[in-house]
Structure formats: structure tokens, C-alpha cells
Amino acid sequence: MIEILLLLLVILMVGLNRKTSNRVTALETELEAIKAGLLATQPVSTAASTAAPAPVPAAAVIATEAVTEEPAVRAEPVNLAEPGTAEALPEETIAASATAEDVAAMEEAPAAAASTAPTPAKPKNRENLESYLGARWPVWVGGVALAFGGIFLVRASIEAGLLGPGARLVLACLFGLVLMAGGEIVRRRAMPQVSDRFSNAMIPGALTAAGAVTLLGAIYAAYGVYEFIGATPAFVLLALVSLATIALSLLHGQALAGLGLLASLLTPALVASDEPNANALFLFLGLTWVAVNAASRFRRWTIVPMLANIGVGLWVIAYAIGADDFDPLPPALTLIAMIGGTGFFWPGAVYGRDRVAKAGWGAMLGRQPLTITLSVAIMSVLPALAMLATNPVTGIDPYFAVAAVIAALAALGASRAYTVWPAMIAAGGAVLSLAVVAISLLDTYVPQPVGNEPLPVMTYTTEIAVSLLLGAIFTMLGFAFLRRFRRAEPEFAMVWSVLMSGVPVALATISFLNFGNLGRDWTHGLYGLGLGLVLLAGAEWLFRERDETREGYIDWAANLLVAGSFAGFTFALHALTNGIVTTVLLSVLGFAYVLGMRARPWPALPWMMAAAILIVFGRIAWEPTLIGQNSLGTTPFFNALLPGYGIPTLLAIATAYLLKDSTDFRIRNLMQALASLASLMTVAVLVRHAMNGGVLDDRVPTLGEQSIYTLLTVGFSGILMTLDLKSPSPVFRWGSMIAGVLATINALSLHVFALNPYFSGENTGSWPFLNLLLLGYLLPGLAYALVAYYARGRRPMPYVIMLALAGAVLGFLWATLSVRRFWQGENIADWKGFMAAETYTYSVVWLLIGVALLAIGSKLDAKSLRLASAGLVLVAVVKVFLVDMSNLEGILRALSFIGLGAVLIGIGLFYQRILVNKSGEPATPDSQEPAA
């Protein structure tokens, strides 16, 4: 009884609303007439008339309001009203007579075509507490209350036992139909102003939604509770109500479309069947998706299409995980239809390339409809990956289905200027899907043969063919995109230049490493060779069609294709060759690109040589012997290391020489650095091979071997300094100083401590002078001294002082350890202790070295040497007073102090003469003032 009274109350309110609407319409008409009269009586200046906004037809205004998201990438449209007008317009309202094409045509119409008659702008409508509590909140809650009312009506009749189940369901259906009819009646009689201001709280939409929920509940009760109808009729009826709700959303707004979409997505889950049909399920989901997107395209909605994409993707994931007999074909076709439908439903003037697009990477990544393109990309790749995680019993190969979905997504990314996210996500999905397939096949169990049965051979023809074909599709799509959008979309063209070469090489590499013949694979090798030739031809095409009028413009798309061709050829070399041949041919390939500069002045060509040398370095780091330790000979220098390291180094040096006059200082400096590093590495490896009996491993080097490395590094610093003087370059300048610093660090850490024979106990050799101490200390010390002398005036003074001090330290250690060897023999380990004569000899030698350094420093006017002399003499003084006084006895103690005193007095006299000669006049006594 209460429900019937509530229904009568609603009808009464509709009638009262009709009367109120008529009165308000009359008042608005009268008010507009008064405004028009006032405007006609006021004078309007010419300037004001030209600045006044143009009138907009009512249908066009309503149609414009239907656009929920303005595209972020197009240019600012001509202002048709004051700034406040745009804010006052609702987002979700559209007239049934206005189409999407009319809106696009209206937006592109020039301002000159508009009427010049001034029209007053609408005042901005601001929401307040009264508006929310009085106009919106009652509508939302009322719609929910009506839906619950229909449900409670059925429940009350059940509890009272008044009607049978059939009658109750019929009444519930009638109540739902009445609510939907009431919504349509209210919509037709509603005031336009109400539709404009409260588009997301429309009473017709709330009534229609309540009626749809009631109908859906009644149908499901007839199926699931009372079993009046079977699964198929229930599915059909629920689908019809859901699709009808989506259709009615064209009149009642996006919220109702969302309700219909939700009901459609829940329908297959609510209706259970003993024989589920995947084809029927995904056909229904596809039709639902088409209906939602068709309505959204007409009304320019973007939220509901995004939810539709997510719903379809989740259903594919649920089917892939929960199905007992998984068939990849139905979900794959549904995903492909979803991708193709996105390109079909959203190509229009609002999002197409005929609009002026904002430049920049940020604008490209944020182009509308972002929610649609991003959701369709993610919800295509994720379900595709879920399909690979299943074990299908029937149907096509899942990897083929996944590749078809990803290829369709890539095609969408190449067909529109706003689909950058689908393109990039498709590329990532392609690589990730093949990686998942490769990882899953690692766990494949190969059955063992029984008896005389032949050993089963596993082939991966399908995986290889699909992966290579998918890579080729990306390349073709890249060319198609560059042909259409290269000039209009330079940033997006760069993205596709990377994808069309990077994706095929990545897929081919994964396929080769997991499914190919690692010795020599002609299938993958020829594929890489063909890919390189195609991309090189594409680069030639792009360079010929470039804009010659723009000076200083870098055609990144064409240069990236050059890099892609090098990647293809590099992959082909790895597939067809191995070992030292691959390493040598890589450097030859890079040098061929450098020689190509004589025929084509492409900026990317010399950079390929730098890439080749870096790849060679990577191969050396992976396998320093290049051919394997067992195959490497023991002959010093003349072995496989000489061509394996030497040929890339010589080609790098030749490239650096050819680029010495290049205007691109970046590649010039880079090649100089790589050539220098390759030279040093080649010599160091050959030395290590010779010093370790033909073995290259990670054992700790001896002092002799480390001394050679130190000499190489110091000499390398001097060579770079010479090159910098002849051809100034920041690489040579900073490289020489970096080499000197590294050599000094090695000397102070290894020569002084770690590899010192006094600590390590290493034998110094039987010869008195030509022994390990000569190679480990004297020769590096002399090298430091020569480089320091050469660097005077050419390098910063702190750097020169560092080199000089390093040389002095090594020379001091040579003299000190030579003294110990003289007294202790070939082994000078610390456990032998010290002899009295040995201790006295240290003092004598240190003082002599100090005097020698002082003399040389004075001769060369080298302050660093004089400071080193002072430091050494100070050490000798401390030793004499602290060590010799306690450890020496008799004549040795006396001679130690006499020698020290004589040397100190001589040094003082020497310094007095130097200071007098420098000043040119005798020193002024402390008690006298200098003459004025």
C-alpha cells in the first residue's frame, strides 16, 4: 500500500513540476524581452561592437556542452563568449538533434563567419550548499530509494504471501517499466535550464536507472531464485535490458551508460551454465563494447569507454585463469575488435591530425583521448600476457594469438597522431611476451626415449616464425607512420624510428638466444642482414625527403634509422659468426660506416664506429681471451690477442684521425678517448699474457707486472699530453691528467704497500742492479719525473707537484729497499729484522738523496723537488735522533751524528747563497730597518 502511495506521489509531483515549468518559462520570456529593450535603447560604439562575442545557436551551445574533455593538443579555439561562459557550461548535456560532425564543424568555423550582433554572456552559475542539498542530493538518493523500493516491494509480497512468485515478478517488471516511462515523461517536460545546470543529477536519469535496476533484479530472480526461465533466456533478457539502458543513456547521460555497462559486464557472471560457451561470451562482450563506444562517440564521453576497455580486459584475464579448456581465439578476436573499434570510433576532427598540435614531448604524451588510448593499450597487453600463462587444450597457439593482439595495437599506434601510448606499450608487450614464452619453455620436460626409440627433438619453428614476423610488422608500421606523420609529428616520428628498429632487433635477439643455433644460425642471420638493409634504405629515403630550408635541423628520424641498420647488421654478425671473428668484424663494420661519410654526409655515420668500439669493449669484458682460454696460445705478443685487440684499436685510431677536422666536436672527442683507451688496453693485455705464461685470469699481478702497467699509464699520460699540444682537445687534456692520477693512485697503493717485497716477501732477483727493484721502483720513478718535467707550464701546478712527489717517493723506496737488499740478500721480507750497519746506511743514503734533490731542484728551479728534499732531510733527522741514538753504538753512532750535522750545515749554507742570489742584495739584519 505504501509503495502505491509513493507512486501516486511521484505522478503528482510531475504534474506540479509541469505547472511550475510553464510559469517559469513565461517569466523568462518576459525577462528576455526587457533585456532586449534595454540593449536597444543604449548606444553601442564601433569598438564595442567589434569586440562583442558572436552569438551561438542554442543547438550548437548544447552540442558543445557535450564534449566532456577538450583535446589537450590542439590550438586554442576562437573565443565565442567571455571566459566565465565556458566555466558555466555543463559537461554532459547534448541535444538529440546535434551530431558529433556538427560540433566539429562548428569548432573549426572561423570567427569571421559568425554574426556580429552582440549577445550578453550568461552569468556564471556557482554551486552552493543549497544547490547540493536541494537539487542534487535528493535526486541521487531518490533514485537509489526507488530502486530499493522495487526490491522491497517484491520482498514484502513474499513475506505477506499475498501473491505468487510469478505475479510478484510481473509486478516488479511493471514497476521497472513504469519508472523508465516516468523518466522519459519527466525528461520531455523538464525545463532546459534544469538540464543545463544539473546534468549529472537529472531526475529522468535517476528514474530510468531505478527502473533498469528493478528489471535486472526481477529477471535474475526469475532465473536464479524461482528457476522460471533457463540460462539462455535469462542471459538474453539481461543483455537486452543492459543494452537498452546503454541506448537510453544517449538521453539521460553518462552515468546511465555506466550502469548499463556494469549490468552487461555482470550478466555473464550472474548467469551460470553447465556448458559455457566462450564464443557467445566474448561475442556479447564485444557487442556491449561497441554499443558503449558508439554512444560515447556520439556524446563525446571518455570515462565510460575507459571502463568498457577495463571490463573487457578483466573478462579475458578471468577466462584465461579460470577456464578448464582455454581457447585463445575468442578472447584474441575480442581484443582485436576492441583495438580496431577504438581507431574507428575515435578518429574525428577533435583528435585527428588536422588540428594544430602543441609541440613538445609533454604535449605528445598527454594527447586526448588519453584515458581511452591508455586503457585500451594496457588492457590489451595485460590480458595477452595472461593468455601466455595458461595451458590451452584446444584452439590456436597462444603466442600466435598474443602476437596478433600486439600487432593490432601497434597498428593503432601507427594510424593516429594521438596514440603514442599504444605504440610504446605494444612494443614493450611484444618484447615481454616473447620473454615470457622463452622462460616458460625453459621448464619444458623432454621425455626420455624408451628402448630403441630415437631421442625426441624439440623444435621452435612457431616461436621463431611468429617473433620474427612480429618484428617485421613493427618495421612496416614504422614506415607507414613516417610516410604520413613525419613532418607533422617530429617527436612521434622519433619514437617510431626507435620502435621500428629496436623491437625487431630485440625480438630476434631473444629468439636467437633461446631458440636458435648459437654456432651459426642462417635464419636469424639473414633476418638481421635484411633488416639492416631495409632500414638503411629507409634512412636514404628520409634523408632525400628532408627539409633543406631549415639550417641546423637534425633529422632525428633518419639518423635513428641509420643506428637501427647498424643494430641489424650487428645482430647478423653475432648470429653468423662467433669468437674473435665477430669482434674483428664489428670494428670493420663500424669503420665501413665511417667510410660511408664520403658518399653520404649523414651525421649518424661516425657514431656507429663509437658504438662498435663500445660493443667490442663489452665482448672483451665478457671473454677477455676472445677465443677461450684453452684455445689461446702461450707465445708472447704473437697470439690471437694481437689481431683481436689490435685490429679494433688500429681502426679506432684511424677513425679518430679521419675525424680530427670534424665540426662535430662530440664524436671527435669521443673517438679520441676510445682510441686512446683501446691502445692502452691492448698493450696492457699483451703484457699480462706474456707475464703470466699465456694465462689471462683474475689472479693478483706481481710487482713486475704491475710496474709495467704503471709505466704504461704514465707513458699514456705523456702521449696524450703530446697529442693535446699538437691538436688541442679536451679529451687529450683531461685524459692525460686522469691517467696521471690513476697511475699515482696505483703507485701509492700497490708499489708502496700491497706489492712491496718488504711486506709480500717476493724475491727480488739475483742480479745486483738489474732486479725487481729496478723495474718496480726506479723506472716508474724516473717516468714520473720525466712526465712532471714535461708538464711544467702545460698543466696545473698541483698536478705537476703530484707527479713529482710520486716520482720522489718511488725513487726513495728504490734506494731504501736497495740498501736492505745489499745487507739482507735477495729476500728482504720484514721478518728478517735490521742490522746495525744497515740502519746507519739508511741515514747516509737518505741524506745523500736529500742533497741530490736539493741540487736538482735548485738547478731546475723546481720548488717541488726542493720541498721533497726538505721532507727527506727531516725524516733523516728524526731517524737519527730517535732510532740511531738508541740502536747504534760506538763509532757508528758518532758518525751518524757527525754526518747529519755536516749535511745540515751544508744545506743551510746552500740555502743562504740561493736566497742572496735571488734577492740580489744581502739580507737585512733583524735589528736594522731597511733604508728608505
mmCIF file of C-alpha atoms in Angstrom, residues 440-569:
data_model
loop_
_atom_site.group_PDB
_atom_site.id
_atom_site.type_symbol
_atom_site.label_atom_id
_atom_site.label_comp_id
_atom_site.label_asym_id
_atom_site.label_seq_id
_atom_site.Cartn_x
_atom_site.Cartn_y
_atom_site.Cartn_z
ATOM 1 C CA SER A 440 58.130 -20.885 -19.824
ATOM 2 C CA LEU A 441 59.853 -23.174 -22.329
ATOM 3 C CA LEU A 442 62.887 -23.451 -20.081
ATOM 4 C CA ASP A 443 60.800 -25.637 -17.755
ATOM 5 C CA THR A 444 59.596 -27.902 -20.551
ATOM 6 C CA TYR A 445 60.227 -31.546 -19.758
ATOM 7 C CA VAL A 446 61.669 -33.568 -22.626
ATOM 8 C CA PRO A 447 60.581 -37.212 -22.317
ATOM 9 C CA GLN A 448 63.416 -39.706 -22.351
ATOM 10 C CA PRO A 449 63.418 -42.347 -25.092
ATOM 11 C CA VAL A 450 62.308 -45.835 -24.172
ATOM 12 C CA GLY A 451 64.278 -48.744 -25.525
ATOM 13 C CA ASN A 452 65.470 -48.185 -29.075
ATOM 14 C CA GLU A 453 63.249 -45.187 -29.685
ATOM 15 C CA PRO A 454 65.037 -42.171 -31.158
ATOM 16 C CA LEU A 455 65.770 -39.205 -28.943
ATOM 17 C CA PRO A 456 62.913 -36.682 -29.282
ATOM 18 C CA VAL A 457 63.954 -33.408 -30.874
ATOM 19 C CA MET A 458 62.216 -30.221 -29.812
ATOM 20 C CA THR A 459 61.781 -27.586 -32.474
ATOM 21 C CA TYR A 460 60.700 -23.999 -32.005
ATOM 22 C CA THR A 461 59.642 -23.178 -35.528
ATOM 23 C CA THR A 462 56.409 -21.499 -34.450
ATOM 24 C CA GLU A 463 58.076 -19.296 -31.846
ATOM 25 C CA ILE A 464 60.850 -18.248 -34.246
ATOM 26 C CA ALA A 465 58.462 -17.524 -37.120
ATOM 27 C CA VAL A 466 55.975 -15.565 -35.004
ATOM 28 C CA SER A 467 58.628 -13.464 -33.264
ATOM 29 C CA LEU A 468 60.449 -12.556 -36.488
ATOM 30 C CA LEU A 469 57.158 -11.819 -38.247
ATOM 31 C CA LEU A 470 56.019 -9.578 -35.397
ATOM 32 C CA GLY A 471 59.288 -7.644 -35.622
ATOM 33 C CA ALA A 472 58.822 -7.206 -39.369
ATOM 34 C CA ILE A 473 55.299 -5.871 -38.750
ATOM 35 C CA PHE A 474 56.709 -3.187 -36.458
ATOM 36 C CA THR A 475 59.164 -2.179 -39.171
ATOM 37 C CA MET A 476 56.405 -1.891 -41.803
ATOM 38 C CA LEU A 477 54.159 0.060 -39.449
ATOM 39 C CA GLY A 478 57.038 2.423 -38.722
ATOM 40 C CA PHE A 479 57.469 3.193 -42.408
ATOM 41 C CA ALA A 480 53.722 3.750 -42.737
ATOM 42 C CA PHE A 481 53.746 6.198 -39.823
ATOM 43 C CA LEU A 482 56.787 8.097 -41.128
ATOM 44 C CA ARG A 483 55.146 8.426 -44.520
ATOM 45 C CA ARG A 484 52.030 10.071 -43.006
ATOM 46 C CA PHE A 485 53.193 11.956 -39.934
ATOM 47 C CA ARG A 486 56.921 12.529 -40.249
ATOM 48 C CA ARG A 487 56.770 16.292 -40.772
ATOM 49 C CA ALA A 488 53.691 16.990 -38.656
ATOM 50 C CA GLU A 489 54.797 14.875 -35.685
ATOM 51 C CA PRO A 490 58.619 15.037 -35.307
ATOM 52 C CA GLU A 491 58.651 13.727 -31.725
ATOM 53 C CA PHE A 492 56.329 10.832 -32.506
ATOM 54 C CA ALA A 493 58.397 10.122 -35.632
ATOM 55 C CA MET A 494 61.453 9.732 -33.402
ATOM 56 C CA VAL A 495 59.536 7.270 -31.246
ATOM 57 C CA TRP A 496 58.565 5.153 -34.235
ATOM 58 C CA SER A 497 62.112 5.314 -35.641
ATOM 59 C CA VAL A 498 63.297 3.679 -32.440
ATOM 60 C CA LEU A 499 60.453 1.144 -32.300
ATOM 61 C CA MET A 500 60.681 0.030 -35.924
ATOM 62 C CA SER A 501 64.327 -0.941 -35.459
ATOM 63 C CA GLY A 502 64.603 -1.672 -31.748
ATOM 64 C CA VAL A 503 61.644 -4.061 -31.487
ATOM 65 C CA PRO A 504 62.723 -6.344 -34.388
ATOM 66 C CA VAL A 505 66.304 -6.498 -33.105
ATOM 67 C CA ALA A 506 65.151 -7.205 -29.539
ATOM 68 C CA LEU A 507 62.727 -9.934 -30.641
ATOM 69 C CA ALA A 508 65.306 -11.503 -32.949
ATOM 70 C CA THR A 509 67.934 -11.452 -30.193
ATOM 71 C CA ILE A 510 65.640 -13.175 -27.675
ATOM 72 C CA SER A 511 64.592 -15.709 -30.298
ATOM 73 C CA PHE A 512 68.192 -16.415 -31.307
ATOM 74 C CA LEU A 513 69.464 -16.828 -27.755
ATOM 75 C CA ASN A 514 66.603 -19.138 -26.723
ATOM 76 C CA PHE A 515 65.542 -20.984 -29.870
ATOM 77 C CA GLY A 516 68.367 -20.537 -32.386
ATOM 78 C CA ASN A 517 71.635 -22.266 -33.199
ATOM 79 C CA LEU A 518 74.304 -20.363 -31.278
ATOM 80 C CA GLY A 519 77.064 -21.659 -33.536
ATOM 81 C CA ARG A 520 75.740 -20.343 -36.836
ATOM 82 C CA ASP A 521 72.058 -19.573 -37.429
ATOM 83 C CA TRP A 522 71.275 -18.663 -41.027
ATOM 84 C CA THR A 523 67.623 -17.876 -40.328
ATOM 85 C CA HIS A 524 68.342 -15.223 -37.735
ATOM 86 C CA GLY A 525 71.473 -14.055 -39.527
ATOM 87 C CA LEU A 526 69.738 -13.400 -42.832
ATOM 88 C CA TYR A 527 66.868 -11.755 -40.962
ATOM 89 C CA GLY A 528 69.279 -9.311 -39.315
ATOM 90 C CA LEU A 529 71.022 -8.678 -42.632
ATOM 91 C CA GLY A 530 67.725 -7.959 -44.388
ATOM 92 C CA LEU A 531 66.568 -5.729 -41.542
ATOM 93 C CA GLY A 532 69.774 -3.700 -41.732
ATOM 94 C CA LEU A 533 69.451 -3.225 -45.495
ATOM 95 C CA VAL A 534 65.785 -2.210 -45.243
ATOM 96 C CA LEU A 535 66.474 0.349 -42.507
ATOM 97 C CA LEU A 536 69.479 1.708 -44.410
ATOM 98 C CA ALA A 537 67.269 2.150 -47.489
ATOM 99 C CA GLY A 538 64.692 3.857 -45.291
ATOM 100 C CA ALA A 539 67.334 6.249 -43.999
ATOM 101 C CA GLU A 540 68.289 7.082 -47.583
ATOM 102 C CA TRP A 541 64.617 7.796 -48.347
ATOM 103 C CA LEU A 542 64.194 10.047 -45.336
ATOM 104 C CA PHE A 543 67.394 11.991 -45.967
ATOM 105 C CA ARG A 544 66.354 12.648 -49.556
ATOM 106 C CA GLU A 545 62.972 13.980 -48.423
ATOM 107 C CA ARG A 546 64.245 16.145 -45.583
ATOM 108 C CA ASP A 547 63.573 19.873 -45.421
ATOM 109 C CA GLU A 548 66.687 21.572 -46.799
ATOM 110 C CA THR A 549 65.452 25.049 -45.873
ATOM 111 C CA ARG A 550 65.900 24.518 -42.118
ATOM 112 C CA GLU A 551 69.568 25.083 -41.325
ATOM 113 C CA GLY A 552 70.961 23.340 -38.282
ATOM 114 C CA TYR A 553 67.963 21.000 -38.147
ATOM 115 C CA ILE A 554 68.815 17.423 -37.199
ATOM 116 C CA ASP A 555 66.614 14.821 -38.831
ATOM 117 C CA TRP A 556 66.451 12.514 -35.842
ATOM 118 C CA ALA A 557 64.145 10.020 -37.528
ATOM 119 C CA ALA A 558 66.579 9.414 -40.400
ATOM 120 C CA ASN A 559 69.624 9.251 -38.118
ATOM 121 C CA LEU A 560 67.878 6.804 -35.822
ATOM 122 C CA LEU A 561 67.195 4.559 -38.817
ATOM 123 C CA VAL A 562 70.929 4.602 -39.551
ATOM 124 C CA ALA A 563 71.537 3.431 -35.990
ATOM 125 C CA GLY A 564 68.846 0.780 -36.447
ATOM 126 C CA SER A 565 70.552 -0.538 -39.572
ATOM 127 C CA PHE A 566 73.809 -0.847 -37.635
ATOM 128 C CA ALA A 567 71.950 -2.769 -34.927
ATOM 129 C CA GLY A 568 70.541 -5.134 -37.550
ATOM 130 C CA PHE A 569 73.965 -5.790 -39.086
#
